[in-house]
Amino acid sequence: MPSPTNAAHGAASQSSAQGAQVKSAVRTVELLEYFAGRPGMHSLAEVQEQTGYPKSSLYMLLRTLAELGWVETDATGTRYGIGVRALLVGSSYIDGDAVVLAARPTLDLLAEDTGETIHLARLDGANVVYLATRQSQHSLRPFTRIGRRLPAYSTSHGKALLATLGDDAVRRLLPERLEPLTEHTHTDREELIRELAEVRARGYAVDREENTLGLRCFGVAIPYRTPARDAVSVSVPVARLTPGREQTIRDALFDARDRLTLATRHL
């Protein structure tokens, strides 16, 4: 029978090994998120400066991820970026998401009814992530990739989703000072919260060139759960927007919300 001392040492050693494995897993995920949020190639020194990881362990982790295809290197092998295997995870998430599947007919119809660019987005912390898009057929139109992440406070679908939270929940989620993306972006959290009260009252949110200059967007939350986590929006170049056009878009959005509520009622 092992002595109590040996048993204690064995347990401590096992716990230490498990802790190291957990730390390695956390760093792996953080590295992939780092590269996913910063397109292009980055030097080891740059990654080390941003992550704070020890250079030797960071190098070994990057080599392992590169061998597995999750990270790519340039021709010199000294710069790193997100690898092609990451696409498999993203595609699998989108392809298997029940809301995305249920929303497809409604997104198609909304794009047909408005002739504008349509987005389906999900709240993820303080950001929204694009899950699906339908491009406008106009030559003047926004281009958005699936998987794009933006601050919720600067987008119409983000504000529609934040409006389904309580004011205190928004305060916990967002800092007092908000980083502007354009000259029209809210920079004061309390000012944003006052607008969210208006969003709740009228049932839709508006992005007035707060994320992209020259673009106005209208968004509604999909209330299949409370608080909502998904929303749909219509994006329109300001040059093409009139009061009558705006009313048509709002009406189409409300119809889409009703159809999406019905389509997602069992989710």
PDB file of C-alpha atoms in Angstrom:
ATOM      1  CA  MET A   1       0.000   0.000   0.000  1.00  0.00           C
ATOM      2  CA  PRO A   2       1.446   3.424  -0.919  1.00  0.00           C
ATOM      3  CA  SER A   3       2.252   5.702   1.988  1.00  0.00           C
ATOM      4  CA  PRO A   4       0.015   8.745   2.649  1.00  0.00           C
ATOM      5  CA  THR A   5       2.911  10.975   1.686  1.00  0.00           C
ATOM      6  CA  ASN A   6       3.420   9.256  -1.673  1.00  0.00           C
ATOM      7  CA  ALA A   7      -0.314   9.284  -2.314  1.00  0.00           C
ATOM      8  CA  ALA A   8      -0.462  12.999  -1.574  1.00  0.00           C
ATOM      9  CA  HIS A   9       2.475  13.668  -3.883  1.00  0.00           C
ATOM     10  CA  GLY A  10       0.826  11.592  -6.607  1.00  0.00           C
ATOM     11  CA  ALA A  11      -2.441  13.472  -6.269  1.00  0.00           C
ATOM     12  CA  ALA A  12      -0.640  16.814  -6.344  1.00  0.00           C
ATOM     13  CA  SER A  13       1.330  15.765  -9.423  1.00  0.00           C
ATOM     14  CA  GLN A  14      -1.842  14.645 -11.190  1.00  0.00           C
ATOM     15  CA  SER A  15      -3.612  17.872 -10.268  1.00  0.00           C
ATOM     16  CA  SER A  16      -0.668  19.902 -11.569  1.00  0.00           C
ATOM     17  CA  ALA A  17      -0.662  17.989 -14.862  1.00  0.00           C
ATOM     18  CA  GLN A  18      -4.395  18.502 -15.278  1.00  0.00           C
ATOM     19  CA  GLY A  19      -3.967  22.202 -14.560  1.00  0.00           C
ATOM     20  CA  ALA A  20      -1.296  22.467 -17.249  1.00  0.00           C
ATOM     21  CA  GLN A  21      -3.574  20.685 -19.732  1.00  0.00           C
ATOM     22  CA  VAL A  22      -6.423  23.064 -18.948  1.00  0.00           C
ATOM     23  CA  LYS A  23      -4.135  26.084 -19.355  1.00  0.00           C
ATOM     24  CA  SER A  24      -2.938  24.736 -22.705  1.00  0.00           C
ATOM     25  CA  ALA A  25      -6.531  24.258 -23.858  1.00  0.00           C
ATOM     26  CA  VAL A  26      -7.433  27.805 -22.816  1.00  0.00           C
ATOM     27  CA  ARG A  27      -4.428  29.217 -24.647  1.00  0.00           C
ATOM     28  CA  THR A  28      -5.282  27.234 -27.769  1.00  0.00           C
ATOM     29  CA  VAL A  29      -8.797  28.665 -27.873  1.00  0.00           C
ATOM     30  CA  GLU A  30      -7.563  32.182 -27.122  1.00  0.00           C
ATOM     31  CA  LEU A  31      -4.988  31.946 -29.912  1.00  0.00           C
ATOM     32  CA  LEU A  32      -7.588  30.845 -32.447  1.00  0.00           C
ATOM     33  CA  GLU A  33      -9.873  33.684 -31.361  1.00  0.00           C
ATOM     34  CA  TYR A  34      -6.939  36.082 -31.643  1.00  0.00           C
ATOM     35  CA  PHE A  35      -6.245  35.090 -35.249  1.00  0.00           C
ATOM     36  CA  ALA A  36      -9.946  34.964 -36.150  1.00  0.00           C
ATOM     37  CA  GLY A  37     -10.362  38.550 -35.003  1.00  0.00           C
ATOM     38  CA  ARG A  38      -7.260  39.824 -36.801  1.00  0.00           C
ATOM     39  CA  PRO A  39      -7.140  38.795 -40.471  1.00  0.00           C
ATOM     40  CA  GLY A  40      -3.741  38.517 -42.083  1.00  0.00           C
ATOM     41  CA  MET A  41      -0.399  37.166 -40.931  1.00  0.00           C
ATOM     42  CA  HIS A  42       1.314  38.056 -37.661  1.00  0.00           C
ATOM     43  CA  SER A  43       4.855  37.613 -36.361  1.00  0.00           C
ATOM     44  CA  LEU A  44       5.664  35.582 -33.270  1.00  0.00           C
ATOM     45  CA  ALA A  45       6.740  38.758 -31.483  1.00  0.00           C
ATOM     46  CA  GLU A  46       3.453  40.451 -32.322  1.00  0.00           C
ATOM     47  CA  VAL A  47       1.379  37.511 -31.082  1.00  0.00           C
ATOM     48  CA  GLN A  48       3.477  37.245 -27.934  1.00  0.00           C
ATOM     49  CA  GLU A  49       3.078  40.952 -27.209  1.00  0.00           C
ATOM     50  CA  GLN A  50      -0.702  40.765 -27.593  1.00  0.00           C
ATOM     51  CA  THR A  51      -1.236  37.525 -25.653  1.00  0.00           C
ATOM     52  CA  GLY A  52       1.487  37.780 -23.032  1.00  0.00           C
ATOM     53  CA  TYR A  53       2.305  34.069 -23.328  1.00  0.00           C
ATOM     54  CA  PRO A  54       5.905  32.922 -22.781  1.00  0.00           C
ATOM     55  CA  LYS A  55       7.620  32.973 -26.170  1.00  0.00           C
ATOM     56  CA  SER A  56       8.940  29.409 -25.984  1.00  0.00           C
ATOM     57  CA  SER A  57       5.588  27.806 -25.119  1.00  0.00           C
ATOM     58  CA  LEU A  58       3.802  30.073 -27.604  1.00  0.00           C
ATOM     59  CA  TYR A  59       6.149  28.934 -30.383  1.00  0.00           C
ATOM     60  CA  MET A  60       5.547  25.263 -29.594  1.00  0.00           C
ATOM     61  CA  LEU A  61       1.781  25.786 -29.473  1.00  0.00           C
ATOM     62  CA  LEU A  62       1.802  27.613 -32.814  1.00  0.00           C
ATOM     63  CA  ARG A  63       3.891  24.831 -34.385  1.00  0.00           C
ATOM     64  CA  THR A  64       1.412  22.227 -33.166  1.00  0.00           C
ATOM     65  CA  LEU A  65      -1.580  24.195 -34.446  1.00  0.00           C
ATOM     66  CA  ALA A  66       0.156  24.718 -37.797  1.00  0.00           C
ATOM     67  CA  GLU A  67       0.852  20.987 -38.141  1.00  0.00           C
ATOM     68  CA  LEU A  68      -2.843  20.296 -37.464  1.00  0.00           C
ATOM     69  CA  GLY A  69      -4.010  22.914 -39.974  1.00  0.00           C
ATOM     70  CA  TRP A  70      -5.653  25.283 -37.478  1.00  0.00           C
ATOM     71  CA  VAL A  71      -2.956  27.901 -38.020  1.00  0.00           C
ATOM     72  CA  GLU A  72      -1.179  28.760 -41.276  1.00  0.00           C
ATOM     73  CA  THR A  73       2.333  30.125 -41.778  1.00  0.00           C
ATOM     74  CA  ASP A  74       3.792  32.234 -44.565  1.00  0.00           C
ATOM     75  CA  ALA A  75       6.553  31.041 -46.900  1.00  0.00           C
ATOM     76  CA  THR A  76       9.228  31.918 -44.339  1.00  0.00           C
ATOM     77  CA  GLY A  77       7.454  30.059 -41.543  1.00  0.00           C
ATOM     78  CA  THR A  78       7.774  33.103 -39.282  1.00  0.00           C
ATOM     79  CA  ARG A  79       4.322  34.661 -39.601  1.00  0.00           C
ATOM     80  CA  TYR A  80       1.041  33.093 -38.530  1.00  0.00           C
ATOM     81  CA  GLY A  81      -2.656  33.371 -39.344  1.00  0.00           C
ATOM     82  CA  ILE A  82      -5.903  31.451 -38.982  1.00  0.00           C
ATOM     83  CA  GLY A  83      -5.860  28.083 -40.765  1.00  0.00           C
ATOM     84  CA  VAL A  84      -8.299  26.467 -43.152  1.00  0.00           C
ATOM     85  CA  ARG A  85      -9.506  23.905 -40.595  1.00  0.00           C
ATOM     86  CA  ALA A  86     -11.121  26.709 -38.627  1.00  0.00           C
ATOM     87  CA  LEU A  87     -13.522  27.031 -41.549  1.00  0.00           C
ATOM     88  CA  LEU A  88     -14.807  23.530 -40.842  1.00  0.00           C
ATOM     89  CA  VAL A  89     -15.936  24.507 -37.356  1.00  0.00           C
ATOM     90  CA  GLY A  90     -17.567  27.729 -38.531  1.00  0.00           C
ATOM     91  CA  SER A  91     -19.353  26.034 -41.416  1.00  0.00           C
ATOM     92  CA  SER A  92     -20.520  23.203 -39.180  1.00  0.00           C
ATOM     93  CA  TYR A  93     -21.978  25.673 -36.692  1.00  0.00           C
ATOM     94  CA  ILE A  94     -23.902  27.572 -39.365  1.00  0.00           C
ATOM     95  CA  ASP A  95     -25.032  24.474 -41.265  1.00  0.00           C
ATOM     96  CA  GLY A  96     -26.339  22.807 -38.124  1.00  0.00           C
ATOM     97  CA  ASP A  97     -27.933  25.810 -36.440  1.00  0.00           C
ATOM     98  CA  ALA A  98     -31.688  25.313 -36.089  1.00  0.00           C
ATOM     99  CA  VAL A  99     -32.514  29.029 -36.232  1.00  0.00           C
ATOM    100  CA  VAL A 100     -30.499  29.573 -39.412  1.00  0.00           C
ATOM    101  CA  LEU A 101     -32.251  26.630 -41.058  1.00  0.00           C
ATOM    102  CA  ALA A 102     -35.706  27.775 -39.939  1.00  0.00           C
ATOM    103  CA  ALA A 103     -35.052  31.372 -41.020  1.00  0.00           C
ATOM    104  CA  ARG A 104     -33.942  30.720 -44.601  1.00  0.00           C
ATOM    105  CA  PRO A 105     -37.353  31.020 -46.316  1.00  0.00           C
ATOM    106  CA  THR A 106     -38.157  34.206 -44.397  1.00  0.00           C
ATOM    107  CA  LEU A 107     -34.785  35.771 -45.190  1.00  0.00           C
ATOM    108  CA  ASP A 108     -35.302  34.983 -48.870  1.00  0.00           C
ATOM    109  CA  LEU A 109     -38.765  36.556 -48.825  1.00  0.00           C
ATOM    110  CA  LEU A 110     -37.594  39.634 -46.919  1.00  0.00           C
ATOM    111  CA  ALA A 111     -34.811  40.175 -49.456  1.00  0.00           C
ATOM    112  CA  GLU A 112     -37.337  39.832 -52.272  1.00  0.00           C
ATOM    113  CA  ASP A 113     -39.840  42.202 -50.631  1.00  0.00           C
ATOM    114  CA  THR A 114     -37.320  44.948 -49.863  1.00  0.00           C
ATOM    115  CA  GLY A 115     -34.658  44.469 -52.534  1.00  0.00           C
ATOM    116  CA  GLU A 116     -32.078  45.284 -49.861  1.00  0.00           C
ATOM    117  CA  THR A 117     -29.357  43.460 -47.928  1.00  0.00           C
ATOM    118  CA  ILE A 118     -30.646  41.230 -45.120  1.00  0.00           C
ATOM    119  CA  HIS A 119     -28.726  39.988 -42.078  1.00  0.00           C
ATOM    120  CA  LEU A 120     -29.456  37.427 -39.382  1.00  0.00           C
ATOM    121  CA  ALA A 121     -27.263  37.991 -36.324  1.00  0.00           C
ATOM    122  CA  ARG A 122     -26.785  36.525 -32.848  1.00  0.00           C
ATOM    123  CA  LEU A 123     -25.839  38.276 -29.627  1.00  0.00           C
ATOM    124  CA  ASP A 124     -22.553  36.965 -28.225  1.00  0.00           C
ATOM    125  CA  GLY A 125     -21.603  38.879 -25.115  1.00  0.00           C
ATOM    126  CA  ALA A 126     -21.355  42.554 -26.050  1.00  0.00           C
ATOM    127  CA  ASN A 127     -21.110  41.777 -29.779  1.00  0.00           C
ATOM    128  CA  VAL A 128     -23.290  40.479 -32.567  1.00  0.00           C
ATOM    129  CA  VAL A 129     -22.128  37.773 -34.968  1.00  0.00           C
ATOM    130  CA  TYR A 130     -23.536  37.460 -38.491  1.00  0.00           C
ATOM    131  CA  LEU A 131     -25.087  34.038 -39.098  1.00  0.00           C
ATOM    132  CA  ALA A 132     -26.703  34.556 -42.511  1.00  0.00           C
ATOM    133  CA  THR A 133     -26.965  37.236 -45.160  1.00  0.00           C
ATOM    134  CA  ARG A 134     -28.862  37.963 -48.359  1.00  0.00           C
ATOM    135  CA  GLN A 135     -27.224  40.458 -50.693  1.00  0.00           C
ATOM    136  CA  SER A 136     -29.101  43.278 -52.381  1.00  0.00           C
ATOM    137  CA  GLN A 137     -29.201  43.189 -56.174  1.00  0.00           C
ATOM    138  CA  HIS A 138     -28.449  46.921 -56.355  1.00  0.00           C
ATOM    139  CA  SER A 139     -24.944  47.943 -57.405  1.00  0.00           C
ATOM    140  CA  LEU A 140     -24.771  50.235 -54.349  1.00  0.00           C
ATOM    141  CA  ARG A 141     -24.974  47.827 -51.412  1.00  0.00           C
ATOM    142  CA  PRO A 142     -23.070  46.763 -48.292  1.00  0.00           C
ATOM    143  CA  PHE A 143     -20.937  43.629 -48.286  1.00  0.00           C
ATOM    144  CA  THR A 144     -20.860  41.555 -45.104  1.00  0.00           C
ATOM    145  CA  ARG A 145     -19.321  38.151 -44.499  1.00  0.00           C
ATOM    146  CA  ILE A 146     -20.876  35.451 -42.353  1.00  0.00           C
ATOM    147  CA  GLY A 147     -19.034  35.263 -39.048  1.00  0.00           C
ATOM    148  CA  ARG A 148     -18.341  38.982 -38.891  1.00  0.00           C
ATOM    149  CA  ARG A 149     -18.409  40.330 -35.333  1.00  0.00           C
ATOM    150  CA  LEU A 150     -19.449  43.886 -34.456  1.00  0.00           C
ATOM    151  CA  PRO A 151     -20.260  45.797 -31.265  1.00  0.00           C
ATOM    152  CA  ALA A 152     -23.947  45.343 -30.479  1.00  0.00           C
ATOM    153  CA  TYR A 153     -24.374  49.017 -29.574  1.00  0.00           C
ATOM    154  CA  SER A 154     -23.473  50.179 -33.092  1.00  0.00           C
ATOM    155  CA  THR A 155     -25.864  47.987 -35.114  1.00  0.00           C
ATOM    156  CA  SER A 156     -29.636  47.844 -35.494  1.00  0.00           C
ATOM    157  CA  HIS A 157     -29.930  44.129 -34.739  1.00  0.00           C
ATOM    158  CA  GLY A 158     -27.556  44.546 -31.815  1.00  0.00           C
ATOM    159  CA  LYS A 159     -29.647  47.335 -30.317  1.00  0.00           C
ATOM    160  CA  ALA A 160     -32.833  45.342 -30.943  1.00  0.00           C
ATOM    161  CA  LEU A 161     -31.295  42.501 -28.908  1.00  0.00           C
ATOM    162  CA  LEU A 162     -29.925  44.748 -26.157  1.00  0.00           C
ATOM    163  CA  ALA A 163     -33.422  46.206 -25.801  1.00  0.00           C
ATOM    164  CA  THR A 164     -34.704  42.790 -24.702  1.00  0.00           C
ATOM    165  CA  LEU A 165     -32.346  42.956 -21.715  1.00  0.00           C
ATOM    166  CA  GLY A 166     -32.999  45.027 -18.624  1.00  0.00           C
ATOM    167  CA  ASP A 167     -31.118  48.296 -18.144  1.00  0.00           C
ATOM    168  CA  ASP A 168     -28.988  46.813 -15.352  1.00  0.00           C
ATOM    169  CA  ALA A 169     -28.034  43.880 -17.588  1.00  0.00           C
ATOM    170  CA  VAL A 170     -26.917  46.329 -20.288  1.00  0.00           C
ATOM    171  CA  ARG A 171     -24.849  48.211 -17.712  1.00  0.00           C
ATOM    172  CA  ARG A 172     -23.129  44.992 -16.692  1.00  0.00           C
ATOM    173  CA  LEU A 173     -22.467  44.112 -20.322  1.00  0.00           C
ATOM    174  CA  LEU A 174     -21.133  47.428 -21.632  1.00  0.00           C
ATOM    175  CA  PRO A 175     -18.580  49.934 -20.306  1.00  0.00           C
ATOM    176  CA  GLU A 176     -19.614  53.502 -19.479  1.00  0.00           C
ATOM    177  CA  ARG A 177     -17.726  54.857 -22.482  1.00  0.00           C
ATOM    178  CA  LEU A 178     -18.346  53.173 -25.822  1.00  0.00           C
ATOM    179  CA  GLU A 179     -15.789  53.161 -28.608  1.00  0.00           C
ATOM    180  CA  PRO A 180     -17.094  55.034 -31.669  1.00  0.00           C
ATOM    181  CA  LEU A 181     -16.981  53.410 -35.098  1.00  0.00           C
ATOM    182  CA  THR A 182     -18.226  56.556 -36.846  1.00  0.00           C
ATOM    183  CA  GLU A 183     -19.053  60.105 -35.797  1.00  0.00           C
ATOM    184  CA  HIS A 184     -22.657  58.956 -35.239  1.00  0.00           C
ATOM    185  CA  THR A 185     -21.951  56.063 -32.848  1.00  0.00           C
ATOM    186  CA  HIS A 186     -23.197  56.294 -29.272  1.00  0.00           C
ATOM    187  CA  THR A 187     -20.241  56.836 -26.956  1.00  0.00           C
ATOM    188  CA  ASP A 188     -22.197  57.124 -23.700  1.00  0.00           C
ATOM    189  CA  ARG A 189     -23.799  53.996 -22.257  1.00  0.00           C
ATOM    190  CA  GLU A 190     -26.631  55.883 -20.528  1.00  0.00           C
ATOM    191  CA  GLU A 191     -27.494  57.641 -23.769  1.00  0.00           C
ATOM    192  CA  LEU A 192     -27.696  54.241 -25.441  1.00  0.00           C
ATOM    193  CA  ILE A 193     -29.921  52.918 -22.645  1.00  0.00           C
ATOM    194  CA  ARG A 194     -32.332  55.810 -23.210  1.00  0.00           C
ATOM    195  CA  GLU A 195     -32.519  54.867 -26.886  1.00  0.00           C
ATOM    196  CA  LEU A 196     -33.147  51.224 -25.975  1.00  0.00           C
ATOM    197  CA  ALA A 197     -36.295  52.339 -24.132  1.00  0.00           C
ATOM    198  CA  GLU A 198     -37.497  53.857 -27.417  1.00  0.00           C
ATOM    199  CA  VAL A 199     -36.636  50.627 -29.233  1.00  0.00           C
ATOM    200  CA  ARG A 200     -38.822  48.656 -26.808  1.00  0.00           C
ATOM    201  CA  ALA A 201     -41.692  51.090 -27.297  1.00  0.00           C
ATOM    202  CA  ARG A 202     -41.707  51.062 -31.109  1.00  0.00           C
ATOM    203  CA  GLY A 203     -40.597  47.441 -31.607  1.00  0.00           C
ATOM    204  CA  TYR A 204     -37.582  47.993 -33.864  1.00  0.00           C
ATOM    205  CA  ALA A 205     -34.104  49.536 -33.743  1.00  0.00           C
ATOM    206  CA  VAL A 206     -32.325  51.858 -36.155  1.00  0.00           C
ATOM    207  CA  ASP A 207     -28.621  52.197 -36.916  1.00  0.00           C
ATOM    208  CA  ARG A 208     -28.228  55.746 -38.231  1.00  0.00           C
ATOM    209  CA  GLU A 209     -24.794  55.473 -39.839  1.00  0.00           C
ATOM    210  CA  GLU A 210     -23.449  54.384 -36.435  1.00  0.00           C
ATOM    211  CA  ASN A 211     -21.494  51.453 -37.818  1.00  0.00           C
ATOM    212  CA  THR A 212     -20.891  52.463 -41.440  1.00  0.00           C
ATOM    213  CA  LEU A 213     -21.164  55.948 -42.914  1.00  0.00           C
ATOM    214  CA  GLY A 214     -23.783  56.188 -45.633  1.00  0.00           C
ATOM    215  CA  LEU A 215     -25.719  53.161 -44.380  1.00  0.00           C
ATOM    216  CA  ARG A 216     -28.925  53.026 -42.346  1.00  0.00           C
ATOM    217  CA  CYS A 217     -30.173  49.746 -40.918  1.00  0.00           C
ATOM    218  CA  PHE A 218     -33.419  48.614 -39.307  1.00  0.00           C
ATOM    219  CA  GLY A 219     -33.544  45.601 -36.997  1.00  0.00           C
ATOM    220  CA  VAL A 220     -36.014  43.517 -34.988  1.00  0.00           C
ATOM    221  CA  ALA A 221     -35.394  40.810 -32.404  1.00  0.00           C
ATOM    222  CA  ILE A 222     -36.835  37.320 -32.907  1.00  0.00           C
ATOM    223  CA  PRO A 223     -38.749  36.559 -29.685  1.00  0.00           C
ATOM    224  CA  TYR A 224     -38.509  32.768 -29.594  1.00  0.00           C
ATOM    225  CA  ARG A 225     -36.745  33.107 -26.242  1.00  0.00           C
ATOM    226  CA  THR A 226     -36.499  35.794 -23.552  1.00  0.00           C
ATOM    227  CA  PRO A 227     -34.246  37.683 -23.621  1.00  0.00           C
ATOM    228  CA  ALA A 228     -33.853  37.311 -27.367  1.00  0.00           C
ATOM    229  CA  ARG A 229     -30.522  36.187 -28.808  1.00  0.00           C
ATOM    230  CA  ASP A 230     -31.183  36.488 -32.572  1.00  0.00           C
ATOM    231  CA  ALA A 231     -32.331  39.392 -34.719  1.00  0.00           C
ATOM    232  CA  VAL A 232     -32.883  40.210 -38.373  1.00  0.00           C
ATOM    233  CA  SER A 233     -32.064  43.490 -40.101  1.00  0.00           C
ATOM    234  CA  VAL A 234     -32.382  45.348 -43.390  1.00  0.00           C
ATOM    235  CA  SER A 235     -29.486  47.576 -44.516  1.00  0.00           C
ATOM    236  CA  VAL A 236     -30.117  50.455 -46.917  1.00  0.00           C
ATOM    237  CA  PRO A 237     -27.765  53.084 -48.361  1.00  0.00           C
ATOM    238  CA  VAL A 238     -28.939  56.500 -47.153  1.00  0.00           C
ATOM    239  CA  ALA A 239     -28.915  57.736 -50.753  1.00  0.00           C
ATOM    240  CA  ARG A 240     -31.709  55.285 -51.579  1.00  0.00           C
ATOM    241  CA  LEU A 241     -33.854  55.938 -48.512  1.00  0.00           C
ATOM    242  CA  THR A 242     -37.083  57.975 -48.485  1.00  0.00           C
ATOM    243  CA  PRO A 243     -39.822  58.215 -45.818  1.00  0.00           C
ATOM    244  CA  GLY A 244     -42.052  55.963 -47.909  1.00  0.00           C
ATOM    245  CA  ARG A 245     -39.236  53.490 -48.474  1.00  0.00           C
ATOM    246  CA  GLU A 246     -38.494  53.451 -44.760  1.00  0.00           C
ATOM    247  CA  GLN A 247     -42.124  52.610 -43.961  1.00  0.00           C
ATOM    248  CA  THR A 248     -42.103  49.774 -46.493  1.00  0.00           C
ATOM    249  CA  ILE A 249     -38.984  48.320 -44.882  1.00  0.00           C
ATOM    250  CA  ARG A 250     -40.438  48.563 -41.372  1.00  0.00           C
ATOM    251  CA  ASP A 251     -43.632  46.817 -42.473  1.00  0.00           C
ATOM    252  CA  ALA A 252     -41.640  44.059 -44.178  1.00  0.00           C
ATOM    253  CA  LEU A 253     -39.510  43.619 -41.048  1.00  0.00           C
ATOM    254  CA  PHE A 254     -42.550  43.258 -38.801  1.00  0.00           C
ATOM    255  CA  ASP A 255     -43.982  40.656 -41.185  1.00  0.00           C
ATOM    256  CA  ALA A 256     -40.641  38.825 -41.151  1.00  0.00           C
ATOM    257  CA  ARG A 257     -40.561  38.893 -37.355  1.00  0.00           C
ATOM    258  CA  ASP A 258     -44.017  37.298 -37.227  1.00  0.00           C
ATOM    259  CA  ARG A 259     -42.983  34.572 -39.678  1.00  0.00           C
ATOM    260  CA  LEU A 260     -39.739  33.937 -37.811  1.00  0.00           C
ATOM    261  CA  THR A 261     -41.570  33.756 -34.492  1.00  0.00           C
ATOM    262  CA  LEU A 262     -43.815  31.079 -35.962  1.00  0.00           C
ATOM    263  CA  ALA A 263     -40.917  29.214 -37.610  1.00  0.00           C
ATOM    264  CA  THR A 264     -38.880  29.111 -34.382  1.00  0.00           C
ATOM    265  CA  ARG A 265     -41.710  28.457 -31.913  1.00  0.00           C
ATOM    266  CA  HIS A 266     -40.478  24.930 -31.103  1.00  0.00           C
ATOM    267  CA  LEU A 267     -36.782  25.847 -30.702  1.00  0.00           C
TER     268      LEU A 267
END
